[in-house]
CSV table of N, CA and C in Angstrom, one decimal:
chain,number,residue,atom,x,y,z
O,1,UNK,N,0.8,-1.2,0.0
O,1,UNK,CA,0.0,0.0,0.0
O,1,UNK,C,0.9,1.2,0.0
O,2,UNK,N,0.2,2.2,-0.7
O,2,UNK,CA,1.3,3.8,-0.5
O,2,UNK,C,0.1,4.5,-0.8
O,3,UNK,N,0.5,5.7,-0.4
O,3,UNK,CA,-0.1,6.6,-0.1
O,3,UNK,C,0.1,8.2,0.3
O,4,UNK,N,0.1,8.8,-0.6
O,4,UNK,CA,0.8,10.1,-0.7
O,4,UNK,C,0.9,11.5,-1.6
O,5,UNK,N,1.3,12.1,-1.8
O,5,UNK,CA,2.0,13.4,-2.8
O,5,UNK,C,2.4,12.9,-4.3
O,6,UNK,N,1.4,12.6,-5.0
O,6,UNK,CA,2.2,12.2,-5.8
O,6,UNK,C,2.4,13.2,-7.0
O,7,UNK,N,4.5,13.7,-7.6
O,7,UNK,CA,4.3,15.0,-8.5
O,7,UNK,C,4.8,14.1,-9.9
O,8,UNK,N,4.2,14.3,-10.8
O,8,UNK,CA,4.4,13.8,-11.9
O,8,UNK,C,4.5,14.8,-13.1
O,9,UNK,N,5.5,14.7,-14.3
O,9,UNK,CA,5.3,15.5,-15.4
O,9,UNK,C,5.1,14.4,-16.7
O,10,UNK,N,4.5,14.9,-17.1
O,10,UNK,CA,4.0,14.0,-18.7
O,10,UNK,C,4.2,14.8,-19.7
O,11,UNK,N,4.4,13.9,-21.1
O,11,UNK,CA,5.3,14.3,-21.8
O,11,UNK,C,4.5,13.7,-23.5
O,12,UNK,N,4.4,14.1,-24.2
O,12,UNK,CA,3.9,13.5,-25.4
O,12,UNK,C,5.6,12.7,-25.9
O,13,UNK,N,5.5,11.7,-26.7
O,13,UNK,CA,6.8,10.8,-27.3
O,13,UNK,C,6.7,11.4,-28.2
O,14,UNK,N,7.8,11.4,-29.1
O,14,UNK,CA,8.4,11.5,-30.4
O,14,UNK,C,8.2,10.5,-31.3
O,15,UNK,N,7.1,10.5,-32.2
O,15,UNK,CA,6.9,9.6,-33.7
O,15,UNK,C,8.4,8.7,-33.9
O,16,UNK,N,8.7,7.3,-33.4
O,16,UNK,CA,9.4,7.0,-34.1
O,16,UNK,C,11.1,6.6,-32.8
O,17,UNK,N,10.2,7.5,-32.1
O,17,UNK,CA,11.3,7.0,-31.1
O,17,UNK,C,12.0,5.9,-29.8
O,18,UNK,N,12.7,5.8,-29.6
O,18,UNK,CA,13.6,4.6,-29.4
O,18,UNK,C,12.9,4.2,-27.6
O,19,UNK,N,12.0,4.1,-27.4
O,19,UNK,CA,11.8,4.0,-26.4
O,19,UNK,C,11.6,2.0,-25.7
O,20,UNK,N,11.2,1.9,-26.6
O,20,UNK,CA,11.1,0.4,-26.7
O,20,UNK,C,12.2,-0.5,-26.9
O,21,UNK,N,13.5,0.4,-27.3
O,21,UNK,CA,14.8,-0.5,-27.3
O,21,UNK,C,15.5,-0.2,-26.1
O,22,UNK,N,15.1,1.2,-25.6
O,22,UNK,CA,15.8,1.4,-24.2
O,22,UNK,C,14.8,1.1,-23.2
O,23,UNK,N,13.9,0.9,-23.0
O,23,UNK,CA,13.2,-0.4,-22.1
O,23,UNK,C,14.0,-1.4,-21.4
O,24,UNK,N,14.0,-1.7,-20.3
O,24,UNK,CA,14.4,-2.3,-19.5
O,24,UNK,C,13.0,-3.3,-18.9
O,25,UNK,N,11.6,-3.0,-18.9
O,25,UNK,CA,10.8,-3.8,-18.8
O,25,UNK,C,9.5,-3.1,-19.7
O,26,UNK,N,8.6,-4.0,-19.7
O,26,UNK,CA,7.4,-3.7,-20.5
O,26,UNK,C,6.3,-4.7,-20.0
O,27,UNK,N,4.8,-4.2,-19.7
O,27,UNK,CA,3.8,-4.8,-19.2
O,27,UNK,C,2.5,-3.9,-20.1
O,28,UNK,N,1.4,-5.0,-19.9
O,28,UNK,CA,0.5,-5.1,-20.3
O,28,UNK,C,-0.3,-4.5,-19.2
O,29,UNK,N,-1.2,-3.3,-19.4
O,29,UNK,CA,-2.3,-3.1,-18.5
O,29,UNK,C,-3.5,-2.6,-18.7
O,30,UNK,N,-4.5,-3.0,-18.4
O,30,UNK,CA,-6.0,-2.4,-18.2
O,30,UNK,C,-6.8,-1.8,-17.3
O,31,UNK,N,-7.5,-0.5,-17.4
O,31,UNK,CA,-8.0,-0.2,-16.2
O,31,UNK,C,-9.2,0.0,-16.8
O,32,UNK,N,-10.0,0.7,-15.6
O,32,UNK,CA,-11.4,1.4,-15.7
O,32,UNK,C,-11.8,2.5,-14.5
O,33,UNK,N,-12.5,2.8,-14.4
O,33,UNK,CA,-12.8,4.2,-13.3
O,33,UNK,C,-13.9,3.8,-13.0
O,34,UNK,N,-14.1,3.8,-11.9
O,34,UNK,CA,-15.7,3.9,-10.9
O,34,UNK,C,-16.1,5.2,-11.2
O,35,UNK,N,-17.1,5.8,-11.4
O,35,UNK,CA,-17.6,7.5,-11.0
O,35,UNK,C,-17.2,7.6,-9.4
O,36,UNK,N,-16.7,8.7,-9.3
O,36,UNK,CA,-16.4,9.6,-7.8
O,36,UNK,C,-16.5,11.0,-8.1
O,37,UNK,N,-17.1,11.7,-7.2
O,37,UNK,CA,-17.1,13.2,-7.3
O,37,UNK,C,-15.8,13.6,-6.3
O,38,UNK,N,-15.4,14.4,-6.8
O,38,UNK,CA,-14.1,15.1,-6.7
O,38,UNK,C,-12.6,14.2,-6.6
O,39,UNK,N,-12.6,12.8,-6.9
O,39,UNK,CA,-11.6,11.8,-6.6
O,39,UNK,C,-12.1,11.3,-8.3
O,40,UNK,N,-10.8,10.5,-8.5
O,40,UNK,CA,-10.5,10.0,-9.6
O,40,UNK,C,-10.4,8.1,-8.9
O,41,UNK,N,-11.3,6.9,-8.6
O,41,UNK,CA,-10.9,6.1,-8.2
O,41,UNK,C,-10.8,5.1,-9.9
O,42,UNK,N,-9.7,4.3,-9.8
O,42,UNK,CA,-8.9,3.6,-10.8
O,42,UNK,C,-9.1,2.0,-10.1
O,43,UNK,N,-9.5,1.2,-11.2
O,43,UNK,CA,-9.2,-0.3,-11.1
O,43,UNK,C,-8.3,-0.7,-12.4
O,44,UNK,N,-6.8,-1.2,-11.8
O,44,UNK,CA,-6.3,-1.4,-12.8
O,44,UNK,C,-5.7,-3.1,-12.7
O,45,UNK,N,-5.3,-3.4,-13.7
O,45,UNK,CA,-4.7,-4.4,-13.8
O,45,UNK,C,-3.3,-4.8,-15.0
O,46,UNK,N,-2.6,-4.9,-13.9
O,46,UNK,CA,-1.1,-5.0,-14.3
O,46,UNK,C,-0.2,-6.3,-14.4
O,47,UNK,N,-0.1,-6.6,-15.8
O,47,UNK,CA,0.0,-8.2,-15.3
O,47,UNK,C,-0.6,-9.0,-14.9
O,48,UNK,N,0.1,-9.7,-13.9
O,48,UNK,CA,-0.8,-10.7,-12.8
O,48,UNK,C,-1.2,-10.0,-11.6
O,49,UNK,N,-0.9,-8.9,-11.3
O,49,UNK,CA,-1.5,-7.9,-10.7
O,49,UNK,C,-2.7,-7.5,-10.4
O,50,UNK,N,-3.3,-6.7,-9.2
O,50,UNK,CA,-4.2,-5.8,-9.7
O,50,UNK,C,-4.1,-4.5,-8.0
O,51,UNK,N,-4.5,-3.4,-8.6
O,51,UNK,CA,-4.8,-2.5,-7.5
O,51,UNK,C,-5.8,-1.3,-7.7
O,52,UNK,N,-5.9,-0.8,-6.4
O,52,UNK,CA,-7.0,-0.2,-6.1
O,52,UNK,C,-6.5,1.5,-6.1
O,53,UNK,N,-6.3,2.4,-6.6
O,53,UNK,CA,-6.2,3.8,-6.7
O,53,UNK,C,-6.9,5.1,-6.9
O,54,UNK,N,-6.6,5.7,-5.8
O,54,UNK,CA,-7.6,7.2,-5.4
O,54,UNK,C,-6.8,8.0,-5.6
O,55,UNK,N,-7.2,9.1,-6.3
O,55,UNK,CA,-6.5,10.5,-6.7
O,55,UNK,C,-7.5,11.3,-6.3
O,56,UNK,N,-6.7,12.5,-6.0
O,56,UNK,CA,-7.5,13.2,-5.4
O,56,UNK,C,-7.3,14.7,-6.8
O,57,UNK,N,-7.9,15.4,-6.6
O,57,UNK,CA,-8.1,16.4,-8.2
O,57,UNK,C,-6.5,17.1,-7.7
O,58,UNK,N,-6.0,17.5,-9.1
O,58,UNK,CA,-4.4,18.0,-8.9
O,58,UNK,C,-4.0,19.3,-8.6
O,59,UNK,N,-3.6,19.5,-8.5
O,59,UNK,CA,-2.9,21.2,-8.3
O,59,UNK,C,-1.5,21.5,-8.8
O,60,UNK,N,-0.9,22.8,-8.8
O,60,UNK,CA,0.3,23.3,-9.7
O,60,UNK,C,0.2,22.8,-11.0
O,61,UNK,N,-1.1,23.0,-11.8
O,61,UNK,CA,-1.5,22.8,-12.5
O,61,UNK,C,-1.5,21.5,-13.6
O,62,UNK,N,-1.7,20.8,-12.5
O,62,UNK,CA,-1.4,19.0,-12.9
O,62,UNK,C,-0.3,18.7,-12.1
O,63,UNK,N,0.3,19.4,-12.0
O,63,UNK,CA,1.6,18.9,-11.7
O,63,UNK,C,1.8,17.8,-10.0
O,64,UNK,N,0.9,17.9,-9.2
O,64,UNK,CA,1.0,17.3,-7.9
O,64,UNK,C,-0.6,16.9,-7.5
O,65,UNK,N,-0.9,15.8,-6.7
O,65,UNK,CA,-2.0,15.7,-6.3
O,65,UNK,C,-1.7,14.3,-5.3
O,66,UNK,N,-3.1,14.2,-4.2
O,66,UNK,CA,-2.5,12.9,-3.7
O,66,UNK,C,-3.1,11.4,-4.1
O,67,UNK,N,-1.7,10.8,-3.7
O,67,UNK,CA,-2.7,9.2,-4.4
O,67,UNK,C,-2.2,8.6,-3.0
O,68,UNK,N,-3.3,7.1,-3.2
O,68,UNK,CA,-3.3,6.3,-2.4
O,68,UNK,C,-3.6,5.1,-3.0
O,69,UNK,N,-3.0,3.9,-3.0
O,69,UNK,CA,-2.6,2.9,-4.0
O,69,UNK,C,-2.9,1.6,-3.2
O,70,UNK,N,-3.4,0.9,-3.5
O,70,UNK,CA,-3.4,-0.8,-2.6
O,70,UNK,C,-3.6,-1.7,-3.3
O,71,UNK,N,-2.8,-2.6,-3.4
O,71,UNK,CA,-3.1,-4.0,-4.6
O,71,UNK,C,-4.3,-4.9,-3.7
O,72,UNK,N,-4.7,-5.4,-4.7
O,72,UNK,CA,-6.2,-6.2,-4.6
O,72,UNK,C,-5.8,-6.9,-5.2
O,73,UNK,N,-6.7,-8.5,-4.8
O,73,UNK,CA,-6.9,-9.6,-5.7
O,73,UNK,C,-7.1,-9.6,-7.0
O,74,UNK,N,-6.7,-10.3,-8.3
O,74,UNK,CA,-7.0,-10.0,-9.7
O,74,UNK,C,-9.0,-10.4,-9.5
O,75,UNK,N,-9.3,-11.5,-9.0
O,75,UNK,CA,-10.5,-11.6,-8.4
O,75,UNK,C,-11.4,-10.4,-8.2
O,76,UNK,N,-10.6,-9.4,-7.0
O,76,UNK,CA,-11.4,-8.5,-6.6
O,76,UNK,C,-11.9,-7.2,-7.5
O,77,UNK,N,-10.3,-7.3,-8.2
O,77,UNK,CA,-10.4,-6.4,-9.1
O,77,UNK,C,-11.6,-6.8,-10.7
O,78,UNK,N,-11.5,-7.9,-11.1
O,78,UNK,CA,-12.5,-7.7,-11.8
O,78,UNK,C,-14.2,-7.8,-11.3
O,79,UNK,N,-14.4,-8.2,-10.1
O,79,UNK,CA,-15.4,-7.8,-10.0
O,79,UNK,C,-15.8,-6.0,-9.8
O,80,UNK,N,-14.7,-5.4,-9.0
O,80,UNK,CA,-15.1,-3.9,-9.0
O,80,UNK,C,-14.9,-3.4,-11.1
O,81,UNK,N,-14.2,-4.4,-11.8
O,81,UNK,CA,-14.5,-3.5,-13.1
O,81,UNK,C,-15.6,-3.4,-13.8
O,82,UNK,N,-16.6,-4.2,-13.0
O,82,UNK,CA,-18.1,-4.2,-13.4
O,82,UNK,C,-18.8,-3.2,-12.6
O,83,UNK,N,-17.9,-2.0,-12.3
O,83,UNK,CA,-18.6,-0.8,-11.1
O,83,UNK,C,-18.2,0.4,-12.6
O,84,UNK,N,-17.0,-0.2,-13.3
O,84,UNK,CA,-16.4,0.9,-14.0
O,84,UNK,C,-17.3,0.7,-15.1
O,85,UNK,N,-17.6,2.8,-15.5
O,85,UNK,CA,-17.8,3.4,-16.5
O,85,UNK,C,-17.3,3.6,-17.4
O,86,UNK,N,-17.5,3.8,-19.0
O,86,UNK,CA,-16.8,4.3,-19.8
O,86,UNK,C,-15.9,3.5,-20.8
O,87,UNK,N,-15.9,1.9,-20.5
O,87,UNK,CA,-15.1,0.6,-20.6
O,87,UNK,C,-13.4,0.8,-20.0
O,88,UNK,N,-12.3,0.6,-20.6
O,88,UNK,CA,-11.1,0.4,-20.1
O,88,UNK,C,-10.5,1.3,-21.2
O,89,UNK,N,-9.0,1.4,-20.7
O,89,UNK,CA,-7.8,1.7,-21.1
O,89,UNK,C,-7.1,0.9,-21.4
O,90,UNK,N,-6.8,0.5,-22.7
O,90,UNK,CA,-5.9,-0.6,-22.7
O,90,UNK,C,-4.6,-0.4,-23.2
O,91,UNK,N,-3.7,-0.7,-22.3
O,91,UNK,CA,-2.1,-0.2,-23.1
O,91,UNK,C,-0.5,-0.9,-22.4
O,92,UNK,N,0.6,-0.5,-23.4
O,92,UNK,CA,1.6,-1.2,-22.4
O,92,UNK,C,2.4,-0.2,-22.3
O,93,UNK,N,2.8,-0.4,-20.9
O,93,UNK,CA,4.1,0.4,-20.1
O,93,UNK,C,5.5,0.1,-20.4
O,94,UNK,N,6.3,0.9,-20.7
O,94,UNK,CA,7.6,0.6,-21.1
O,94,UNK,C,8.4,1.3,-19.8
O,95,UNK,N,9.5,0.7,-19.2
O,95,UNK,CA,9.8,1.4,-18.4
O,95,UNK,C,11.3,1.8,-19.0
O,96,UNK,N,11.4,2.7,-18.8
O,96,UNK,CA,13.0,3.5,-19.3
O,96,UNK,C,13.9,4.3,-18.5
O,97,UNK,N,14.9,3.5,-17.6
O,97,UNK,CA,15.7,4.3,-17.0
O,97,UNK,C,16.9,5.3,-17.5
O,98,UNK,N,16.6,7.0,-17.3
O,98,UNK,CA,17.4,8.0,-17.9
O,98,UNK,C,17.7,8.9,-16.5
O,99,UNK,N,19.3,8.8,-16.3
O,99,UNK,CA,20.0,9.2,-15.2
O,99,UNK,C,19.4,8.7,-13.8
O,100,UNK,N,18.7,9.5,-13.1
O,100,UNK,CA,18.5,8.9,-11.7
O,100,UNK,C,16.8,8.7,-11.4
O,101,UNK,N,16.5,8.6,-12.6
O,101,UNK,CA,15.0,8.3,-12.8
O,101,UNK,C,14.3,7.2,-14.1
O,102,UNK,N,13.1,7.0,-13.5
O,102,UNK,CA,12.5,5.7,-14.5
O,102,UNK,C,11.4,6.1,-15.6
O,103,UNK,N,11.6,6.4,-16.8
O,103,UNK,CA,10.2,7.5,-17.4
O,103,UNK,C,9.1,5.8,-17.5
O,104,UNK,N,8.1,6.0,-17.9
O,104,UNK,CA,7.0,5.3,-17.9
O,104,UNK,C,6.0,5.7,-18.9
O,105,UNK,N,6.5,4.7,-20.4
O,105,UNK,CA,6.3,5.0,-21.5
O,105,UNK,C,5.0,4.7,-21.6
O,106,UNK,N,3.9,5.0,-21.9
O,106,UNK,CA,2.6,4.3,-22.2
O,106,UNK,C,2.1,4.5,-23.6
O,107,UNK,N,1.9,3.2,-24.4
O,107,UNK,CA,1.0,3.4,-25.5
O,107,UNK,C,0.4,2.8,-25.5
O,108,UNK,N,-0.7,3.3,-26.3
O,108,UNK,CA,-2.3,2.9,-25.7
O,108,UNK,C,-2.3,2.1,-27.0
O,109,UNK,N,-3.4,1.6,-27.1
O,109,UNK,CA,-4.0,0.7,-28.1
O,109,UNK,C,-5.8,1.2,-28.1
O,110,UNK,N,-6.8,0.6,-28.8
O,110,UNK,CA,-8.2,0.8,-29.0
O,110,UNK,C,-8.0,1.8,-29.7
O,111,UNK,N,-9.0,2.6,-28.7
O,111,UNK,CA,-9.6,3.8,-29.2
O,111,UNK,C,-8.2,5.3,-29.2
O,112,UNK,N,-7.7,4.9,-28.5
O,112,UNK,CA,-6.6,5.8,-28.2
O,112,UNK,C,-5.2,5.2,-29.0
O,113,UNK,N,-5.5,4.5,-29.8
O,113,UNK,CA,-4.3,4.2,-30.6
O,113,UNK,C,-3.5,5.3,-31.3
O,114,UNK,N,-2.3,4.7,-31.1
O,114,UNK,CA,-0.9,6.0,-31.8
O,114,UNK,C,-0.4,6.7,-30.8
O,115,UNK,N,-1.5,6.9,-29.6
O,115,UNK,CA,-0.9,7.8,-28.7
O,115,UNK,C,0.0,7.7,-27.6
O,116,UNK,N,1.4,7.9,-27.7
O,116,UNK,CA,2.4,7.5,-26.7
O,116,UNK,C,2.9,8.8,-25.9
O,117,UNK,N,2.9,8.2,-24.4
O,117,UNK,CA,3.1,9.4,-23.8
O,117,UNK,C,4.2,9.0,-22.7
O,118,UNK,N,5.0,9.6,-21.8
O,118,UNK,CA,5.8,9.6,-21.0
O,118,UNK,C,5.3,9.9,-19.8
O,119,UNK,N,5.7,9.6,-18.2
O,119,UNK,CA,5.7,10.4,-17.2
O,119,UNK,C,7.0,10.3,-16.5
O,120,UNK,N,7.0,11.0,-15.1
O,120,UNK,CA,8.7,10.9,-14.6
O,120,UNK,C,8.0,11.4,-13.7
O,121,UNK,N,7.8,10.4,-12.4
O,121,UNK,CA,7.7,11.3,-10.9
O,121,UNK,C,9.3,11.5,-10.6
O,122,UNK,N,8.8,12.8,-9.0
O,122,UNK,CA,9.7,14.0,-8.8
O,122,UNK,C,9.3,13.3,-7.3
O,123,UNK,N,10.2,13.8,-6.8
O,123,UNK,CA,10.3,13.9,-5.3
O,123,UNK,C,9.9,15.6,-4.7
O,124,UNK,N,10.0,16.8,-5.6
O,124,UNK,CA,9.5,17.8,-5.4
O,124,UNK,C,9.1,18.6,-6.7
O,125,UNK,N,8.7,19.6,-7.0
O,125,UNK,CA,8.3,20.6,-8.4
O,125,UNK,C,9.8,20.5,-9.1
O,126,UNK,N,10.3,21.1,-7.9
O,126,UNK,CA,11.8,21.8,-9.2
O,126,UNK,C,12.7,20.8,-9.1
O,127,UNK,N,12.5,19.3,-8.1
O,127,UNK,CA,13.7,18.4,-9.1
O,127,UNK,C,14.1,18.2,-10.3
O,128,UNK,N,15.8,18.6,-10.5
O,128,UNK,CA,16.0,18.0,-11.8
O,128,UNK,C,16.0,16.5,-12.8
O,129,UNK,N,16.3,16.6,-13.7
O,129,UNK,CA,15.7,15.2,-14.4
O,129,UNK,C,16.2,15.4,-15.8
O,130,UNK,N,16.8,14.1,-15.8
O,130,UNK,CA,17.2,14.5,-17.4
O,130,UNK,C,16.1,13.6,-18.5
O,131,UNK,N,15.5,14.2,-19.5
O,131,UNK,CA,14.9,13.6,-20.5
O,131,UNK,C,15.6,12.9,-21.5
O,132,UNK,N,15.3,11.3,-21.6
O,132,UNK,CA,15.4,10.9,-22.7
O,132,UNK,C,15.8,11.4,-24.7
O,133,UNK,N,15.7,11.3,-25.3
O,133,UNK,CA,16.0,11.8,-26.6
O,133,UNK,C,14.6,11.6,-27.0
O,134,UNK,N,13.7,10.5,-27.1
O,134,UNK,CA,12.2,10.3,-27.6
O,134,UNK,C,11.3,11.9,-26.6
O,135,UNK,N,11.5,12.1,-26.0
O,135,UNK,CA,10.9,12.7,-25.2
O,135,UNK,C,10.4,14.2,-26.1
O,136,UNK,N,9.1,14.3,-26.3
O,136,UNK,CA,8.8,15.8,-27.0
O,136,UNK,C,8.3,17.0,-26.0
O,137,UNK,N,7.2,17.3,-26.6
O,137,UNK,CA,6.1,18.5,-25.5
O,137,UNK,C,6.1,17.6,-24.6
O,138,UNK,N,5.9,18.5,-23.3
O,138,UNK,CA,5.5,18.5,-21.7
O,138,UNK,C,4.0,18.9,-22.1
O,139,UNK,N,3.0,18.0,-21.7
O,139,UNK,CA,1.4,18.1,-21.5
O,139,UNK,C,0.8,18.0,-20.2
O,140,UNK,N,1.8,17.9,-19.1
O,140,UNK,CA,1.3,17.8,-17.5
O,140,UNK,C,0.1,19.1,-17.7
O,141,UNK,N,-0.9,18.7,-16.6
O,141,UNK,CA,-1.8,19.6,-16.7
O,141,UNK,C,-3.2,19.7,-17.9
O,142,UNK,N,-2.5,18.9,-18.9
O,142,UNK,CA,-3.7,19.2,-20.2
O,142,UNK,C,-4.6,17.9,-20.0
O,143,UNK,N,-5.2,18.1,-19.7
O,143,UNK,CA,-6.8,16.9,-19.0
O,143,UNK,C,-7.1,16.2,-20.7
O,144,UNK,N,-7.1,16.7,-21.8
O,144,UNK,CA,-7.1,15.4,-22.8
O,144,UNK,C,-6.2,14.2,-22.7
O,145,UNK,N,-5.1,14.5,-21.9
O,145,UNK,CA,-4.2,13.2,-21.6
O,145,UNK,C,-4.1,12.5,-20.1
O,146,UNK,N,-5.0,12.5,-19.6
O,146,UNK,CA,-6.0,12.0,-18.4
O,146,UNK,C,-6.5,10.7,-18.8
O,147,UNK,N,-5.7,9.6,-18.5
O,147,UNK,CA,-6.4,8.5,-18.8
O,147,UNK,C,-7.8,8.2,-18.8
O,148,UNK,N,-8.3,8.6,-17.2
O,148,UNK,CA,-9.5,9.1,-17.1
O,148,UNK,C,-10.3,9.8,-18.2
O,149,UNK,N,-9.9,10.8,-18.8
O,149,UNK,CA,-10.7,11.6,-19.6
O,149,UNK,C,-10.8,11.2,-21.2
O,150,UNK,N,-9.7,10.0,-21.4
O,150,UNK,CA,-9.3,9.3,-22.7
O,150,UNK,C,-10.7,8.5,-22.9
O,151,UNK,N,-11.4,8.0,-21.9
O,151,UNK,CA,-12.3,6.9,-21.7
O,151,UNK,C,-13.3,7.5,-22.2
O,152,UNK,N,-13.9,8.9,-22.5
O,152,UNK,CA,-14.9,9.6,-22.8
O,152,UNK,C,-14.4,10.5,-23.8
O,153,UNK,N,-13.2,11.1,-24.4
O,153,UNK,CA,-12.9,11.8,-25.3
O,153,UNK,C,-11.7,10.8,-26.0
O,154,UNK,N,-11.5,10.0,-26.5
O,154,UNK,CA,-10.7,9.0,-26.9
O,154,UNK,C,-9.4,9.9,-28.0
O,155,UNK,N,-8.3,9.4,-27.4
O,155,UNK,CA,-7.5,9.8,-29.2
O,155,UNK,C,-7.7,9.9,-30.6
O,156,UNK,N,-8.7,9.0,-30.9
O,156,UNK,CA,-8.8,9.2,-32.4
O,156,UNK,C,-10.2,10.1,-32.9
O,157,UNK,N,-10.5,11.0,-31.9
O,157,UNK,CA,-11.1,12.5,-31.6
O,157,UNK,C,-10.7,13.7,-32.4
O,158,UNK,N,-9.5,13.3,-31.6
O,158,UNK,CA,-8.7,14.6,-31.6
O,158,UNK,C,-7.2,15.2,-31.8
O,159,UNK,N,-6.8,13.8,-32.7
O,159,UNK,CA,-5.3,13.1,-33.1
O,159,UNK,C,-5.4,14.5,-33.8
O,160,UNK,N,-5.7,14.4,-34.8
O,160,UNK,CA,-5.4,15.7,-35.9
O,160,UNK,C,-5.0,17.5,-35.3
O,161,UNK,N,-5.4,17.3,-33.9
O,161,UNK,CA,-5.1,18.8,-33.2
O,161,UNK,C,-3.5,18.7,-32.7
O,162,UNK,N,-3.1,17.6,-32.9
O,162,UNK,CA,-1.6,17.8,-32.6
O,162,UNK,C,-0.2,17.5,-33.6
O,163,UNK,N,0.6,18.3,-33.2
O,163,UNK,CA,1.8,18.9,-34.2
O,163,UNK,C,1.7,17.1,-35.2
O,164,UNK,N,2.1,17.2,-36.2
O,164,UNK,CA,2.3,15.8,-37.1
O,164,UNK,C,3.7,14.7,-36.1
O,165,UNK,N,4.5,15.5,-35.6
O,165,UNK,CA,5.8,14.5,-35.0
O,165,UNK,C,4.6,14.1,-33.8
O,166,UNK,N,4.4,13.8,-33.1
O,166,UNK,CA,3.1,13.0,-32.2
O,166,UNK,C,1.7,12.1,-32.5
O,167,UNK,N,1.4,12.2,-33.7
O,167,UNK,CA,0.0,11.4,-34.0
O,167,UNK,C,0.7,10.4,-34.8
C-alpha cells in the first residue's frame, strides 16, 4: 500500500522514437474508473497484478495531487471493473531508465491508438531530471491526456489537433 504526494510531469513521445529499445521492462495493463465526485478512483490491472487507486483532483497545475494505491486480488479487481464506467484503457508500459529516474512510456491501443506518452515522478516541483532523446512537449496539466478523460474523449477524436511528429 502507499499513499501520498504524488508529482508527476507527462510528456507527449516523439513519432518514431527509441523508447522500446531502451526499455528495461514492459507490461500489459487495463484499467477502468468507478464514478467519484471530486476523486478519480482507478481499477487497474497489471499483469498478474491488480490495484485499487484514489487521486484526489491536482494542483500546480497537474503537476501534484495525492494518491493512495493498494493492490487487490486479480478476483477482486475484476469484480469492481463491473462498477467501472466508460469501458477500459488498454495499453503497455515501457519502463526507461534515464540518469536517476525511470520514465514510464505508455502506449495505448483501442480507441486511443498511436498515442504515446511519458511520465517521470519527482520527489519535489523543481527536481531535476534528465529527458530521454524520444521525449517531445510537456502536456502535464492538459486533461485530454488524463487517462480518465481518454475513456470519454478517446485519441482518435482529436489526433489531428496535434503537431504531425506526435499522432
Amino acid at each position: 500500500m502507499s499513499s501520498g504526494l504524488e508529482i508527476e510531469r507527462k510528456f507527449l513521445v516523439k513519432k518514431g522514437g527509441n523508447y522500446r529499445d531502451a526499455a528495461f521492462n514492459c507490461v500489459h495493463i487495463k484499467q477502468g474508473y468507478i464514478p467519484a465526485e471530486g476523486a478519480t478512483v482507478r481499477i487497474r490491472l497489471r499483469g498478474d497484478k491488480a490495484f485499487l487507486t484514489i487521486k484526489s483532483r491536482s494542483t500546480d497545475d497537474g503537476l501534484s495531487r495525492y494518491e493512495f494505491e493498494k493492490e487487490i486480488s486479480v478476483d477482486e479487481a475484476a469484480h469492481l471493473m463491473m462498477l467501472c464506467k466508460g469501458g477500459v484503457i488498454d495499453k503497455h508500459r515501457y519502463l526507461v531508465k534515464c540518469g536517476s529516474h525511470t520514465f514510464e512510456v505508455d502506449e495505448f491501443h483501442g480507441d486511443n491508438e498511436g498515442l504515446v506518452m511519458a511520465e517521470v515522478e519527482l520527489q519535489n516541483a523543481e527536481e531535476p531530471y534528465e529527458k530521454p532523446d524520444f521525449i517531445g512537449m510537456e502536456v502535464t496539466g492538459d486533461k485530454r491526456f488524463y487517462n480518465s478523460h481518454m475513456l470519454h474523449y478517446p485519441f482518435k477524436l482529436w489526433r489531428e489537433s496535434l503537431p504531425e511528429a506526435y499522432r
